[in-house]
PDB file of C-alpha atoms in Angstrom:
ATOM      1  CA  UNK A 976       0.249   0.139   0.128  1.00 35.00           C
ATOM      2  CA  UNK A 977       1.212   3.516  -0.858  1.00 47.00           C
ATOM      3  CA  UNK A 978       1.611   5.891   2.113  1.00 61.00           C
ATOM      4  CA  UNK A 979      -0.614   8.862   1.208  1.00 66.00           C
ATOM      5  CA  UNK A 980       1.447  11.019   3.819  1.00 62.00           C
ATOM      6  CA  UNK A 981       5.027  10.684   2.633  1.00 63.00           C
ATOM      7  CA  UNK A 982       5.703  14.325   3.256  1.00 66.00           C
ATOM      8  CA  UNK A 983       5.779  14.073   6.994  1.00 75.00           C
ATOM      9  CA  UNK A 984       8.532  14.911   9.219  1.00 81.00           C
ATOM     10  CA  UNK A 985       8.981  18.401   8.526  1.00 85.00           C
ATOM     11  CA  UNK A 986       7.982  21.505  10.835  1.00 88.00           C
ATOM     12  CA  UNK A 987       4.408  20.674  12.041  1.00 88.00           C
ATOM     13  CA  UNK A 988       2.604  23.733  10.089  1.00 88.00           C
ATOM     14  CA  UNK A 989       4.538  22.502   6.925  1.00 89.00           C
ATOM     15  CA  UNK A 990       3.396  19.001   7.118  1.00 91.00           C
ATOM     16  CA  UNK A 991      -0.077  20.207   7.442  1.00 92.00           C
ATOM     17  CA  UNK A 992       0.115  22.412   4.399  1.00 92.00           C
ATOM     18  CA  UNK A 993       1.770  19.537   2.434  1.00 91.00           C
ATOM     19  CA  UNK A 994      -1.774  17.502   2.659  1.00 93.00           C
ATOM     20  CA  UNK A 995      -3.139  19.863  -0.028  1.00 92.00           C
ATOM     21  CA  UNK A 996      -1.392  18.465  -2.893  1.00 88.00           C
ATOM     22  CA  UNK A 997      -1.739  18.984  -6.929  1.00 88.00           C
ATOM     23  CA  UNK A 998      -3.486  15.458  -6.722  1.00 88.00           C
ATOM     24  CA  UNK A 999      -6.092  16.751  -4.328  1.00 92.00           C
ATOM     25  CA  UNK A1000      -6.925  16.917  -0.671  1.00 94.00           C
ATOM     26  CA  UNK A1001      -5.124  14.398   1.352  1.00 93.00           C
ATOM     27  CA  UNK A1002      -7.364  14.954   4.624  1.00 95.00           C
ATOM     28  CA  UNK A1003     -10.908  15.362   2.909  1.00 96.00           C
ATOM     29  CA  UNK A1004     -12.483  13.343   5.233  1.00 96.00           C
ATOM     30  CA  UNK A1005     -12.553  12.671   8.849  1.00 96.00           C
ATOM     31  CA  UNK A1006     -10.771   9.166   8.647  1.00 95.00           C
ATOM     32  CA  UNK A1007      -8.158  11.065   6.367  1.00 94.00           C
ATOM     33  CA  UNK A1008      -7.224  13.561   9.307  1.00 94.00           C
ATOM     34  CA  UNK A1009      -7.583  10.392  11.848  1.00 92.00           C
ATOM     35  CA  UNK A1010      -4.835   8.596   9.611  1.00 91.00           C
ATOM     36  CA  UNK A1011      -2.733  12.090   9.350  1.00 91.00           C
ATOM     37  CA  UNK A1012      -3.092  12.703  13.110  1.00 90.00           C
ATOM     38  CA  UNK A1013      -1.892   9.024  13.621  1.00 89.00           C
ATOM     39  CA  UNK A1014       1.359   9.773  11.488  1.00 87.00           C
ATOM     40  CA  UNK A1015       2.045  12.605  13.836  1.00 88.00           C
ATOM     41  CA  UNK A1016       2.021  10.399  16.687  1.00 85.00           C
ATOM     42  CA  UNK A1017       3.980  12.286  19.640  1.00 87.00           C
ATOM     43  CA  UNK A1018       4.155  15.599  17.797  1.00 87.00           C
ATOM     44  CA  UNK A1019       0.470  16.587  18.880  1.00 84.00           C
ATOM     45  CA  UNK A1020      -1.792  16.254  21.936  1.00 81.00           C
ATOM     46  CA  UNK A1021      -3.982  12.862  20.774  1.00 80.00           C
ATOM     47  CA  UNK A1022      -7.429  13.785  19.658  1.00 81.00           C
ATOM     48  CA  UNK A1023      -9.999  11.302  20.821  1.00 83.00           C
ATOM     49  CA  UNK A1024     -12.738  11.795  18.055  1.00 87.00           C
ATOM     50  CA  UNK A1025     -12.163  13.034  14.825  1.00 92.00           C
ATOM     51  CA  UNK A1026     -15.678  14.249  13.450  1.00 94.00           C
ATOM     52  CA  UNK A1027     -16.622  16.952  10.851  1.00 95.00           C
ATOM     53  CA  UNK A1028     -15.945  19.956  13.235  1.00 92.00           C
ATOM     54  CA  UNK A1029     -12.542  18.837  13.910  1.00 92.00           C
ATOM     55  CA  UNK A1030     -12.020  18.177  10.014  1.00 95.00           C
ATOM     56  CA  UNK A1031     -13.514  21.839   9.450  1.00 95.00           C
ATOM     57  CA  UNK A1032     -11.349  23.498  12.252  1.00 93.00           C
ATOM     58  CA  UNK A1033      -7.978  21.702  10.605  1.00 93.00           C
ATOM     59  CA  UNK A1034      -8.959  22.883   7.115  1.00 95.00           C
ATOM     60  CA  UNK A1035      -9.061  26.286   8.449  1.00 95.00           C
ATOM     61  CA  UNK A1036      -5.661  26.089  10.164  1.00 94.00           C
ATOM     62  CA  UNK A1037      -4.280  24.713   6.936  1.00 95.00           C
ATOM     63  CA  UNK A1038      -5.709  27.255   4.736  1.00 94.00           C
ATOM     64  CA  UNK A1039      -4.641  30.261   7.113  1.00 95.00           C
ATOM     65  CA  UNK A1040      -1.368  28.722   7.232  1.00 94.00           C
ATOM     66  CA  UNK A1041      -1.082  28.645   3.367  1.00 93.00           C
ATOM     67  CA  UNK A1042      -2.227  32.290   3.312  1.00 94.00           C
ATOM     68  CA  UNK A1043       0.449  33.471   5.851  1.00 93.00           C
ATOM     69  CA  UNK A1044       3.264  31.528   3.867  1.00 92.00           C
ATOM     70  CA  UNK A1045       1.902  32.903   0.601  1.00 93.00           C
ATOM     71  CA  UNK A1046       2.170  36.354   2.199  1.00 95.00           C
ATOM     72  CA  UNK A1047       5.615  35.929   3.365  1.00 94.00           C
ATOM     73  CA  UNK A1048       6.664  34.511  -0.069  1.00 94.00           C
ATOM     74  CA  UNK A1049       5.330  37.747  -1.738  1.00 97.00           C
ATOM     75  CA  UNK A1050       7.568  39.864   0.677  1.00 97.00           C
ATOM     76  CA  UNK A1051       4.662  40.777   2.935  1.00 95.00           C
ATOM     77  CA  UNK A1052       4.214  40.576   6.624  1.00 93.00           C
ATOM     78  CA  UNK A1053       1.445  37.994   7.203  1.00 92.00           C
ATOM     79  CA  UNK A1054      -1.727  39.273   9.218  1.00 89.00           C
ATOM     80  CA  UNK A1055      -1.597  36.935  12.196  1.00 90.00           C
ATOM     81  CA  UNK A1056      -5.389  37.491  13.241  1.00 93.00           C
ATOM     82  CA  UNK A1057      -6.706  34.709  10.798  1.00 89.00           C
ATOM     83  CA  UNK A1058      -4.083  32.264  11.829  1.00 89.00           C
ATOM     84  CA  UNK A1059      -4.564  32.770  15.391  1.00 92.00           C
ATOM     85  CA  UNK A1060      -8.463  32.843  15.222  1.00 93.00           C
ATOM     86  CA  UNK A1061      -8.248  29.495  13.209  1.00 91.00           C
ATOM     87  CA  UNK A1062      -5.633  28.361  15.489  1.00 89.00           C
ATOM     88  CA  UNK A1063      -8.081  29.159  18.798  1.00 91.00           C
ATOM     89  CA  UNK A1064     -11.020  27.220  17.275  1.00 87.00           C
ATOM     90  CA  UNK A1065      -8.932  23.978  16.294  1.00 84.00           C
ATOM     91  CA  UNK A1066      -8.649  21.017  18.588  1.00 72.00           C
ATOM     92  CA  UNK A1067      -6.081  21.156  21.122  1.00 66.00           C
TER      93      UNK A1067
END
């Protein structure tokens, strides 16, 4: 079986951003997110239940992180408000 999460082991934020690839979203469903979280074992506080709410929260963190990285690549300073709000709403 091919490991969908071949891009793990980088800083956690980069691992999360890398779940959105040219081939699609590697964490499109709650069970995909649960598998990704399992691969991150020891780097995150375990999440006991992964459902639609947790998936939406993690997607929001990923998109806010992507936006912050895009700003930095463009030579701008990212606005931390969006990322901070997404992080505050995400599962611990």
